[in-house]
Short mmCIF file of N, CA and C in Angstrom, two decimals:
data_model
loop_
_atom_site.label_atom_id
_atom_site.label_comp_id
_atom_site.label_asym_id
_atom_site.label_seq_id
_atom_site.Cartn_x
_atom_site.Cartn_y
_atom_site.Cartn_z
N UNK A 1310 -60.59 11.28 -100.47
CA UNK A 1310 -59.41 11.38 -101.49
C UNK A 1310 -59.82 12.36 -102.60
N UNK A 1311 -58.71 12.97 -103.02
CA UNK A 1311 -58.84 13.86 -104.06
C UNK A 1311 -58.68 13.48 -105.46
N UNK A 1312 -57.93 12.37 -105.76
CA UNK A 1312 -57.50 12.13 -107.20
C UNK A 1312 -58.63 10.62 -107.52
N UNK A 1313 -58.46 9.78 -106.62
CA UNK A 1313 -58.89 8.48 -106.80
C UNK A 1313 -60.21 8.29 -105.88
N UNK A 1314 -61.40 8.85 -106.49
CA UNK A 1314 -62.64 8.84 -105.76
C UNK A 1314 -63.40 7.71 -105.96
N UNK A 1315 -64.31 7.46 -104.90
CA UNK A 1315 -65.29 6.35 -105.22
C UNK A 1315 -66.04 6.24 -106.45
N UNK A 1316 -66.62 7.51 -106.75
CA UNK A 1316 -67.22 7.56 -108.15
C UNK A 1316 -66.36 7.29 -109.16
N UNK A 1317 -65.19 7.60 -109.23
CA UNK A 1317 -64.27 7.27 -110.43
C UNK A 1317 -64.11 5.71 -110.40
N UNK A 1318 -63.95 5.04 -109.02
CA UNK A 1318 -63.73 3.74 -109.09
C UNK A 1318 -64.95 2.91 -109.55
N UNK A 1319 -66.16 3.27 -109.23
CA UNK A 1319 -67.40 2.49 -109.63
C UNK A 1319 -67.75 2.65 -110.89
N UNK A 1320 -67.18 3.98 -111.52
CA UNK A 1320 -67.45 3.98 -112.81
C UNK A 1320 -66.60 2.85 -113.84
N UNK A 1321 -65.58 2.64 -113.37
CA UNK A 1321 -64.42 1.59 -113.65
C UNK A 1321 -65.13 0.18 -113.70
N UNK A 1322 -66.10 0.05 -112.84
CA UNK A 1322 -66.73 -1.16 -112.86
C UNK A 1322 -68.13 -1.27 -113.63
N UNK A 1323 -68.37 -0.33 -114.32
CA UNK A 1323 -69.61 -0.06 -115.41
C UNK A 1323 -69.07 -1.01 -116.63
N UNK A 1324 -69.86 -1.99 -116.82
CA UNK A 1324 -69.77 -2.91 -117.91
C UNK A 1324 -70.69 -2.80 -118.97
N UNK A 1325 -71.40 -1.60 -119.19
CA UNK A 1325 -72.50 -1.69 -119.79
C UNK A 1325 -72.16 -1.30 -121.40
N UNK A 1326 -70.95 -1.19 -121.44
CA UNK A 1326 -70.59 -0.84 -122.98
C UNK A 1326 -69.06 -0.47 -123.05
N UNK A 1327 -68.62 -0.42 -124.17
CA UNK A 1327 -67.16 0.05 -124.39
C UNK A 1327 -67.07 1.55 -124.28
N UNK A 1328 -67.97 2.38 -124.65
CA UNK A 1328 -67.97 3.61 -124.46
C UNK A 1328 -67.99 4.15 -123.11
N UNK A 1329 -68.70 3.37 -122.27
CA UNK A 1329 -68.58 3.81 -120.82
C UNK A 1329 -67.27 3.51 -120.12
N UNK A 1330 -66.80 2.40 -120.71
CA UNK A 1330 -65.64 1.72 -119.90
C UNK A 1330 -64.49 2.73 -120.42
N UNK A 1331 -64.39 2.97 -121.83
CA UNK A 1331 -63.37 3.82 -122.27
C UNK A 1331 -63.43 5.16 -121.65
N UNK A 1332 -64.67 5.80 -121.21
CA UNK A 1332 -64.88 7.20 -120.55
C UNK A 1332 -64.00 7.06 -119.36
N UNK A 1333 -64.56 5.95 -118.51
CA UNK A 1333 -64.29 5.73 -117.09
C UNK A 1333 -62.51 5.50 -117.17
N UNK A 1334 -62.11 4.89 -118.12
CA UNK A 1334 -60.72 4.54 -118.21
C UNK A 1334 -59.88 5.98 -118.21
N UNK A 1335 -60.45 6.82 -119.24
CA UNK A 1335 -59.68 8.06 -119.55
C UNK A 1335 -59.75 8.88 -118.48
N UNK A 1336 -61.05 8.98 -117.59
CA UNK A 1336 -61.04 9.79 -116.22
C UNK A 1336 -60.06 9.30 -115.31
N UNK A 1337 -60.04 8.00 -115.24
CA UNK A 1337 -59.05 7.36 -114.12
C UNK A 1337 -57.45 7.62 -114.74
N UNK A 1338 -57.33 7.66 -115.78
CA UNK A 1338 -55.90 7.78 -116.32
C UNK A 1338 -55.56 9.30 -116.11
N UNK A 1339 -56.29 10.16 -116.45
CA UNK A 1339 -56.24 11.78 -115.94
C UNK A 1339 -56.02 11.79 -114.51
N UNK A 1340 -56.57 11.08 -113.64
CA UNK A 1340 -56.38 11.20 -112.23
C UNK A 1340 -55.11 10.65 -111.91
N UNK A 1341 -54.72 9.52 -112.50
CA UNK A 1341 -53.33 9.08 -112.06
C UNK A 1341 -52.20 10.16 -112.49
N UNK A 1342 -52.29 10.63 -113.67
CA UNK A 1342 -51.36 11.68 -113.98
C UNK A 1342 -51.40 12.86 -113.09
N UNK A 1343 -52.65 13.27 -112.67
CA UNK A 1343 -52.48 14.45 -111.72
C UNK A 1343 -51.88 14.18 -110.41
N UNK A 1344 -52.22 12.83 -109.91
CA UNK A 1344 -51.64 12.54 -108.78
C UNK A 1344 -50.23 12.17 -108.87
N UNK A 1345 -49.71 11.66 -109.84
CA UNK A 1345 -48.43 11.50 -110.29
C UNK A 1345 -47.50 12.95 -110.13
N UNK A 1346 -48.13 13.79 -110.74
CA UNK A 1346 -47.63 15.12 -110.73
C UNK A 1346 -47.71 15.74 -109.35
N UNK A 1347 -48.73 15.45 -108.50
CA UNK A 1347 -48.55 15.74 -107.28
C UNK A 1347 -47.37 15.33 -106.39
N UNK A 1348 -47.36 13.93 -106.75
CA UNK A 1348 -46.18 13.18 -105.71
C UNK A 1348 -44.81 13.91 -106.26
N UNK A 1349 -44.62 14.34 -107.47
CA UNK A 1349 -43.37 14.94 -107.85
C UNK A 1349 -43.22 16.08 -107.20
N UNK A 1350 -44.18 17.02 -106.91
CA UNK A 1350 -44.15 18.14 -106.09
C UNK A 1350 -43.64 18.02 -104.69
N UNK A 1351 -44.08 16.90 -103.95
CA UNK A 1351 -43.84 16.71 -102.74
C UNK A 1351 -42.67 15.72 -102.57
N UNK A 1352 -42.13 14.84 -103.54
CA UNK A 1352 -41.19 13.95 -103.37
C UNK A 1352 -39.85 14.42 -102.61
N UNK A 1353 -39.32 15.68 -103.00
CA UNK A 1353 -38.13 16.28 -102.43
C UNK A 1353 -38.29 16.37 -100.85
N UNK A 1354 -39.63 16.45 -100.27
CA UNK A 1354 -39.61 16.58 -98.89
C UNK A 1354 -40.12 15.50 -98.20
N UNK A 1355 -39.96 14.16 -98.88
CA UNK A 1355 -40.22 12.91 -98.37
C UNK A 1355 -39.15 12.14 -97.73
N UNK A 1356 -39.46 11.67 -96.60
CA UNK A 1356 -38.30 10.92 -96.04
C UNK A 1356 -38.02 9.53 -96.61
N UNK A 1357 -36.91 8.91 -96.70
CA UNK A 1357 -36.56 7.82 -97.27
C UNK A 1357 -37.58 6.63 -96.99
N UNK A 1358 -38.04 6.48 -95.84
CA UNK A 1358 -38.95 5.33 -95.33
C UNK A 1358 -40.56 5.48 -96.31
N UNK A 1359 -40.91 6.71 -96.48
CA UNK A 1359 -41.82 7.02 -97.15
C UNK A 1359 -41.76 6.70 -98.84
N UNK A 1360 -40.47 7.28 -99.10
CA UNK A 1360 -40.26 6.96 -100.58
C UNK A 1360 -40.21 5.45 -100.78
N UNK A 1361 -39.56 4.61 -99.83
CA UNK A 1361 -39.53 3.11 -99.96
C UNK A 1361 -40.92 2.60 -100.04
N UNK A 1362 -41.88 3.12 -99.13
CA UNK A 1362 -43.29 2.58 -99.30
C UNK A 1362 -43.84 2.95 -100.64
N UNK A 1363 -43.76 4.16 -101.24
CA UNK A 1363 -44.17 4.27 -102.49
C UNK A 1363 -43.76 3.84 -103.51
N UNK A 1364 -42.33 3.45 -103.53
CA UNK A 1364 -41.73 3.00 -104.59
C UNK A 1364 -41.39 1.44 -104.49
N UNK A 1365 -41.19 0.82 -103.19
CA UNK A 1365 -40.64 -0.27 -103.20
C UNK A 1365 -41.58 -1.41 -102.92
N UNK A 1366 -42.72 -1.05 -103.05
CA UNK A 1366 -43.96 -2.38 -102.88
C UNK A 1366 -44.98 -2.24 -103.87
N UNK A 1367 -45.47 -3.12 -104.40
CA UNK A 1367 -46.76 -3.00 -105.13
C UNK A 1367 -47.91 -3.46 -104.21
N UNK A 1368 -48.55 -2.42 -103.84
CA UNK A 1368 -49.80 -2.70 -102.74
C UNK A 1368 -51.05 -2.94 -103.29
N UNK A 1369 -51.21 -2.55 -104.64
CA UNK A 1369 -52.55 -3.06 -105.27
C UNK A 1369 -52.74 -4.42 -105.23
N UNK A 1370 -54.01 -4.74 -104.88
CA UNK A 1370 -54.50 -6.12 -104.78
C UNK A 1370 -53.79 -6.88 -103.64
N UNK A 1371 -53.19 -6.20 -102.73
CA UNK A 1371 -52.56 -6.79 -101.61
C UNK A 1371 -53.68 -7.34 -100.60
N UNK A 1372 -53.95 -8.49 -100.03
CA UNK A 1372 -54.91 -8.71 -99.11
C UNK A 1372 -54.56 -8.28 -97.58
N UNK A 1373 -55.45 -7.39 -96.90
CA UNK A 1373 -55.30 -6.86 -95.77
C UNK A 1373 -55.72 -8.01 -94.63
N UNK A 1374 -54.45 -8.64 -94.02
CA UNK A 1374 -54.60 -9.61 -93.01
C UNK A 1374 -55.25 -9.01 -91.73
N UNK A 1375 -54.77 -8.04 -91.32
CA UNK A 1375 -54.91 -7.27 -90.13
C UNK A 1375 -54.65 -5.68 -89.91
N UNK A 1376 -55.57 -5.10 -89.09
CA UNK A 1376 -55.14 -3.82 -88.96
C UNK A 1376 -55.45 -3.54 -87.48
N UNK A 1377 -54.52 -2.75 -86.74
CA UNK A 1377 -54.74 -2.67 -85.53
C UNK A 1377 -53.94 -1.33 -84.94
N UNK A 1378 -54.37 -1.16 -83.64
CA UNK A 1378 -53.75 0.21 -83.06
C UNK A 1378 -53.36 -0.16 -81.66
N UNK A 1379 -52.12 0.37 -81.52
CA UNK A 1379 -51.43 0.18 -79.97
C UNK A 1379 -50.88 1.66 -79.69
N UNK A 1380 -51.44 2.22 -78.83
CA UNK A 1380 -51.01 3.69 -78.49
C UNK A 1380 -50.83 4.54 -79.70
N UNK A 1381 -49.81 5.07 -79.98
CA UNK A 1381 -49.68 5.95 -81.08
C UNK A 1381 -49.33 5.34 -82.56
N UNK A 1382 -49.41 4.11 -82.45
CA UNK A 1382 -49.03 3.29 -83.80
C UNK A 1382 -50.35 2.81 -84.43
N UNK A 1383 -50.45 2.72 -85.72
CA UNK A 1383 -51.44 2.01 -86.36
C UNK A 1383 -50.67 1.01 -87.26
N UNK A 1384 -51.08 -0.19 -87.24
CA UNK A 1384 -50.25 -1.12 -87.99
C UNK A 1384 -51.40 -1.89 -88.96
N UNK A 1385 -50.75 -2.18 -90.05
CA UNK A 1385 -51.35 -2.75 -91.15
C UNK A 1385 -50.55 -4.01 -91.71
N UNK A 1386 -51.04 -5.04 -91.74
CA UNK A 1386 -50.37 -6.45 -92.09
C UNK A 1386 -50.97 -6.76 -93.46
N UNK A 1387 -50.24 -6.88 -94.53
CA UNK A 1387 -50.64 -7.15 -95.84
C UNK A 1387 -49.91 -8.39 -96.38
N UNK A 1388 -50.63 -9.18 -97.34
CA UNK A 1388 -50.04 -10.17 -97.92
C UNK A 1388 -50.06 -9.69 -99.52
N UNK A 1389 -48.87 -9.34 -99.83
CA UNK A 1389 -48.76 -8.64 -101.11
C UNK A 1389 -48.97 -9.83 -102.40
N UNK A 1390 -49.76 -9.17 -103.42
CA UNK A 1390 -50.24 -10.11 -104.42
C UNK A 1390 -49.18 -10.71 -105.44
N UNK A 1391 -48.32 -9.91 -105.91
CA UNK A 1391 -47.39 -10.71 -106.87
C UNK A 1391 -46.56 -11.69 -106.38
N UNK A 1392 -46.21 -12.81 -106.79
CA UNK A 1392 -45.43 -13.73 -106.26
C UNK A 1392 -44.09 -13.05 -105.67
N UNK A 1393 -43.41 -13.35 -104.77
CA UNK A 1393 -43.65 -14.60 -103.84
C UNK A 1393 -44.55 -14.26 -102.74
N UNK A 1394 -45.65 -13.11 -102.80
CA UNK A 1394 -46.48 -12.96 -101.73
C UNK A 1394 -46.10 -12.60 -100.40
N UNK A 1395 -45.06 -12.03 -100.18
CA UNK A 1395 -44.42 -11.51 -99.15
C UNK A 1395 -45.58 -11.03 -98.21
N UNK A 1396 -45.30 -11.11 -97.00
CA UNK A 1396 -45.91 -10.29 -95.63
C UNK A 1396 -45.30 -8.99 -95.40
N UNK A 1397 -46.11 -8.06 -95.61
CA UNK A 1397 -45.67 -6.68 -95.19
C UNK A 1397 -46.38 -5.95 -94.17
N UNK A 1398 -45.59 -5.62 -93.21
CA UNK A 1398 -46.02 -4.81 -91.99
C UNK A 1398 -45.66 -3.63 -92.17
N UNK A 1399 -46.76 -2.67 -92.10
CA UNK A 1399 -46.61 -1.19 -92.08
C UNK A 1399 -47.15 -0.66 -90.83
N UNK A 1400 -46.02 0.15 -90.03
CA UNK A 1400 -46.31 0.60 -88.82
C UNK A 1400 -46.38 2.23 -89.07
N UNK A 1401 -47.44 2.90 -88.74
CA UNK A 1401 -47.42 4.34 -88.89
C UNK A 1401 -47.27 4.97 -87.41
N UNK A 1402 -46.66 6.17 -87.38
CA UNK A 1402 -46.64 6.68 -86.14
C UNK A 1402 -47.60 7.83 -86.16
N UNK A 1403 -48.71 7.93 -85.51
CA UNK A 1403 -49.88 8.58 -85.69
C UNK A 1403 -49.47 9.99 -85.16
N UNK A 1404 -50.01 11.20 -85.70
CA UNK A 1404 -50.03 12.37 -85.37
C UNK A 1404 -51.35 13.00 -84.86
N UNK A 1405 -52.33 12.24 -85.01
CA UNK A 1405 -53.77 12.47 -84.54
C UNK A 1405 -54.38 11.25 -84.88
N UNK A 1406 -55.78 11.20 -84.34
CA UNK A 1406 -56.53 10.03 -84.71
C UNK A 1406 -56.86 9.65 -85.93
N UNK A 1407 -56.69 8.40 -86.30
CA UNK A 1407 -57.04 7.89 -87.62
C UNK A 1407 -58.46 7.74 -87.84
N UNK A 1408 -59.08 7.84 -89.09
CA UNK A 1408 -60.42 7.67 -89.36
C UNK A 1408 -60.74 6.51 -90.18
N UNK A 1409 -61.78 5.84 -90.07
CA UNK A 1409 -62.02 4.85 -91.00
C UNK A 1409 -63.53 5.06 -91.38
N UNK A 1410 -63.61 5.24 -92.79
CA UNK A 1410 -65.09 5.24 -93.38
C UNK A 1410 -65.47 4.09 -93.88
N UNK A 1411 -66.45 3.27 -93.14
CA UNK A 1411 -66.70 2.11 -93.46
C UNK A 1411 -67.66 1.85 -94.77
N UNK A 1412 -68.16 2.87 -95.13
CA UNK A 1412 -68.96 2.91 -96.14
C UNK A 1412 -68.52 3.75 -97.38
N UNK A 1413 -67.27 3.90 -97.75
CA UNK A 1413 -66.87 4.78 -98.66
C UNK A 1413 -67.07 4.39 -100.07
N UNK A 1414 -67.42 3.20 -100.11
CA UNK A 1414 -67.66 2.56 -101.48
C UNK A 1414 -69.39 2.12 -101.37
N UNK A 1415 -70.18 2.09 -102.47
CA UNK A 1415 -71.52 1.57 -102.35
C UNK A 1415 -71.41 0.02 -101.98
N UNK A 1416 -72.36 -0.55 -101.20
CA UNK A 1416 -72.20 -1.79 -100.72
C UNK A 1416 -72.38 -2.84 -102.11
N UNK A 1417 -72.88 -2.33 -103.12
CA UNK A 1417 -73.01 -3.31 -104.18
C UNK A 1417 -71.30 -3.61 -105.01
N UNK A 1418 -70.38 -2.63 -104.69
CA UNK A 1418 -69.17 -2.56 -104.95
C UNK A 1418 -68.02 -2.95 -104.08
N UNK A 1419 -68.56 -3.70 -102.84
CA UNK A 1419 -67.57 -4.15 -101.83
C UNK A 1419 -67.52 -5.64 -101.93
N UNK A 1420 -66.34 -6.07 -101.36
CA UNK A 1420 -66.15 -7.52 -101.26
C UNK A 1420 -66.21 -7.88 -99.76
N UNK A 1421 -66.27 -8.99 -99.51
CA UNK A 1421 -66.26 -9.31 -97.99
C UNK A 1421 -64.87 -9.45 -97.17
N UNK A 1422 -63.99 -9.41 -98.23
CA UNK A 1422 -62.59 -9.23 -97.56
C UNK A 1422 -61.80 -8.29 -98.02
N UNK A 1423 -60.98 -7.78 -97.27
CA UNK A 1423 -60.34 -6.23 -97.54
C UNK A 1423 -59.17 -6.57 -98.61
N UNK A 1424 -59.28 -5.88 -99.74
CA UNK A 1424 -57.95 -6.00 -100.38
C UNK A 1424 -57.75 -4.53 -100.81
N UNK A 1425 -56.26 -4.08 -100.85
CA UNK A 1425 -55.92 -2.78 -101.07
C UNK A 1425 -56.38 -2.52 -102.50
N UNK A 1426 -56.95 -1.34 -102.65
CA UNK A 1426 -57.40 -0.98 -104.14
C UNK A 1426 -56.37 0.15 -104.48
N UNK A 1427 -56.34 1.19 -103.96
CA UNK A 1427 -55.76 2.38 -104.18
C UNK A 1427 -55.46 3.05 -103.26
N UNK A 1428 -54.60 4.21 -103.33
CA UNK A 1428 -54.32 4.98 -101.94
C UNK A 1428 -53.65 6.51 -102.46
N UNK A 1429 -53.58 7.37 -101.65
CA UNK A 1429 -53.13 8.55 -101.93
C UNK A 1429 -52.25 9.05 -100.59
N UNK A 1430 -51.06 9.83 -101.15
CA UNK A 1430 -50.46 10.31 -100.03
C UNK A 1430 -50.40 11.86 -99.89
N UNK A 1431 -50.50 12.41 -99.04
CA UNK A 1431 -50.36 14.04 -98.95
C UNK A 1431 -49.46 14.55 -97.74
N UNK A 1432 -48.77 15.58 -98.17
CA UNK A 1432 -47.89 16.38 -97.21
C UNK A 1432 -48.69 17.23 -96.61
N UNK A 1433 -48.92 17.38 -95.20
CA UNK A 1433 -49.75 18.53 -94.52
C UNK A 1433 -48.51 19.48 -93.94
N UNK A 1434 -48.70 20.63 -94.34
CA UNK A 1434 -47.77 21.67 -93.82
C UNK A 1434 -48.77 22.67 -92.99
N UNK A 1435 -49.80 22.81 -93.10
CA UNK A 1435 -50.58 23.72 -92.55
C UNK A 1435 -51.01 23.25 -91.01
N UNK A 1436 -51.30 24.22 -90.01
CA UNK A 1436 -51.90 23.72 -88.85
C UNK A 1436 -50.90 23.16 -87.92
N UNK A 1437 -49.57 23.39 -87.77
CA UNK A 1437 -48.64 22.75 -86.86
C UNK A 1437 -47.36 22.28 -87.59
N UNK A 1438 -46.79 21.28 -86.83
CA UNK A 1438 -45.56 20.46 -87.52
C UNK A 1438 -46.04 19.84 -88.74
N UNK A 1439 -45.06 19.70 -89.89
CA UNK A 1439 -45.52 19.06 -91.19
C UNK A 1439 -45.65 17.60 -90.71
N UNK A 1440 -46.55 16.90 -91.44
CA UNK A 1440 -47.11 15.62 -91.04
C UNK A 1440 -47.53 14.93 -92.56
N UNK A 1441 -47.84 13.82 -92.60
CA UNK A 1441 -48.34 13.16 -93.76
C UNK A 1441 -49.91 12.45 -93.53
N UNK A 1442 -50.39 12.45 -94.65
CA UNK A 1442 -51.82 11.81 -94.47
C UNK A 1442 -51.85 10.60 -95.63
N UNK A 1443 -51.94 9.57 -95.28
CA UNK A 1443 -52.15 8.20 -96.20
C UNK A 1443 -53.69 7.72 -96.13
N UNK A 1444 -54.15 7.95 -97.33
CA UNK A 1444 -55.64 7.51 -97.37
C UNK A 1444 -55.66 6.18 -98.37
N UNK A 1445 -56.26 5.26 -97.76
CA UNK A 1445 -56.28 3.96 -98.39
C UNK A 1445 -57.67 3.43 -98.64
N UNK A 1446 -57.90 3.02 -100.03
CA UNK A 1446 -59.35 2.42 -100.23
C UNK A 1446 -59.23 0.90 -100.13
N UNK A 1447 -59.98 0.20 -99.45
CA UNK A 1447 -59.97 -1.27 -99.42
C UNK A 1447 -61.38 -1.61 -100.12
N UNK A 1448 -61.22 -3.08 -100.62
CA UNK A 1448 -62.30 -3.35 -101.50
C UNK A 1448 -63.50 -3.88 -100.70
N UNK A 1449 -63.41 -3.64 -99.40
CA UNK A 1449 -64.55 -4.09 -98.36
C UNK A 1449 -65.52 -2.72 -98.27
N UNK A 1450 -64.93 -1.75 -98.69
CA UNK A 1450 -65.63 -0.34 -98.73
C UNK A 1450 -65.06 0.54 -97.72
N UNK A 1451 -64.05 0.21 -97.01
CA UNK A 1451 -63.42 1.18 -95.85
C UNK A 1451 -62.27 1.98 -96.83
N UNK A 1452 -62.54 3.22 -96.31
CA UNK A 1452 -61.32 4.22 -96.64
C UNK A 1452 -60.84 4.51 -95.21
N UNK A 1453 -59.34 4.14 -95.26
CA UNK A 1453 -58.66 4.29 -93.90
C UNK A 1453 -57.88 5.78 -94.25
N UNK A 1454 -57.94 6.63 -93.35
CA UNK A 1454 -56.98 7.90 -93.31
C UNK A 1454 -56.23 7.86 -92.16
N UNK A 1455 -54.91 7.89 -92.39
CA UNK A 1455 -54.00 7.76 -91.33
C UNK A 1455 -52.97 9.00 -91.26
N UNK A 1456 -53.04 9.90 -90.64
CA UNK A 1456 -52.24 11.21 -90.38
C UNK A 1456 -51.00 10.86 -89.46
N UNK A 1457 -49.93 10.80 -90.01
CA UNK A 1457 -48.67 10.30 -89.46
C UNK A 1457 -47.42 10.99 -89.55
N UNK A 1458 -46.47 10.71 -88.78
CA UNK A 1458 -45.07 11.56 -88.98
C UNK A 1458 -44.01 10.47 -89.31
N UNK A 1459 -44.14 9.32 -89.28
CA UNK A 1459 -43.17 8.26 -89.57
C UNK A 1459 -43.62 7.06 -89.97
N UNK A 1460 -43.01 6.26 -90.52
CA UNK A 1460 -43.46 5.06 -91.11
C UNK A 1460 -42.32 4.01 -91.01
N UNK A 1461 -42.61 2.74 -90.62
CA UNK A 1461 -41.74 1.60 -90.54
C UNK A 1461 -42.32 0.47 -91.25
N UNK A 1462 -41.46 -0.35 -92.08
CA UNK A 1462 -42.10 -1.60 -92.97
C UNK A 1462 -41.03 -2.79 -92.41
N UNK A 1463 -41.70 -3.89 -92.44
CA UNK A 1463 -40.85 -4.85 -92.26
C UNK A 1463 -41.48 -6.08 -93.19
N UNK A 1464 -40.85 -6.62 -94.23
CA UNK A 1464 -41.36 -7.41 -95.13
C UNK A 1464 -40.77 -8.91 -94.84
N UNK A 1465 -41.48 -10.14 -94.80
CA UNK A 1465 -40.97 -11.34 -94.49
C UNK A 1465 -41.77 -12.50 -95.60
N UNK A 1466 -41.11 -13.43 -95.82
CA UNK A 1466 -41.62 -14.49 -96.69
C UNK A 1466 -42.64 -15.41 -95.90
N UNK A 1467 -43.80 -15.45 -96.49
CA UNK A 1467 -44.75 -16.33 -95.66
C UNK A 1467 -44.40 -17.86 -95.21
N UNK A 1468 -44.62 -18.52 -94.13
CA UNK A 1468 -44.04 -19.82 -94.01
C UNK A 1468 -45.51 -20.45 -93.74
N UNK A 1469 -46.35 -19.75 -92.81
CA UNK A 1469 -47.67 -20.39 -92.69
C UNK A 1469 -48.66 -19.09 -92.36
N UNK A 1470 -49.65 -19.04 -93.43
CA UNK A 1470 -49.95 -19.88 -94.22
C UNK A 1470 -49.05 -19.73 -95.60
N UNK A 1471 -49.04 -20.54 -96.40
CA UNK A 1471 -48.20 -20.64 -97.51
C UNK A 1471 -48.59 -19.29 -98.31
N UNK A 1472 -47.65 -18.97 -99.25
CA UNK A 1472 -48.10 -17.71 -100.26
C UNK A 1472 -49.10 -18.25 -101.11
N UNK A 1473 -49.83 -17.40 -101.77
CA UNK A 1473 -50.97 -17.65 -102.51
C UNK A 1473 -50.64 -18.58 -103.67
N UNK A 1474 -49.31 -18.46 -104.12
CA UNK A 1474 -48.99 -19.43 -105.09
C UNK A 1474 -48.71 -20.88 -104.59
N UNK A 1475 -48.84 -21.14 -103.29
CA UNK A 1475 -48.56 -22.40 -102.64
C UNK A 1475 -47.28 -22.85 -102.09
N UNK A 1476 -46.29 -21.38 -102.17
CA UNK A 1476 -45.09 -21.94 -101.80
C UNK A 1476 -44.84 -21.66 -100.41
N UNK A 1477 -44.13 -22.35 -99.56
CA UNK A 1477 -44.12 -22.36 -98.16
C UNK A 1477 -42.40 -22.70 -98.13
N UNK A 1478 -41.83 -21.94 -96.88
CA UNK A 1478 -40.45 -22.15 -96.60
C UNK A 1478 -40.15 -23.57 -96.32
N UNK A 1479 -39.07 -24.17 -96.79
CA UNK A 1479 -38.85 -25.60 -96.39
C UNK A 1479 -37.91 -25.43 -95.09
N UNK A 1480 -38.05 -26.49 -94.40
CA UNK A 1480 -37.20 -26.67 -93.17
C UNK A 1480 -35.92 -27.63 -93.36
N UNK A 1481 -34.99 -27.34 -92.83
CA UNK A 1481 -33.55 -27.95 -93.18
C UNK A 1481 -33.70 -29.27 -92.41
#
């Protein structure tokens, strides 16, 4: 990742004092500003499905329920954090092999279950047809890098298990 690095994330977890926390926050905020500027430069070249992924869902703190691959598709199933805790399935049409760095974060900063921490999107125009690269950092330490040409999303309200708020669909 170029903007949201593991070192910057680890610095945010330093609770040794206000000065360290303020410095880490300032560095992270600067990275956010630079990433937002980057997105503004590529936004006109992004298809509507990618724009929907970027702006239509709040992915931070979503629980990763499953990830898998079938042929040229890589599928991520999430349970979104803000109520109503919808289930979101994201299917990426891969252009080349995905990579998973299982130790992108230090072990001391990893959780046993994967939660979406942050991500970066790139438009890759060199070396052949234009495609995209979605880099995602999960709380279990995994950084997943997905080179893709198209993305599809499906959102559903959870019936079982119930959303984290305890809400389940009622039968008639």
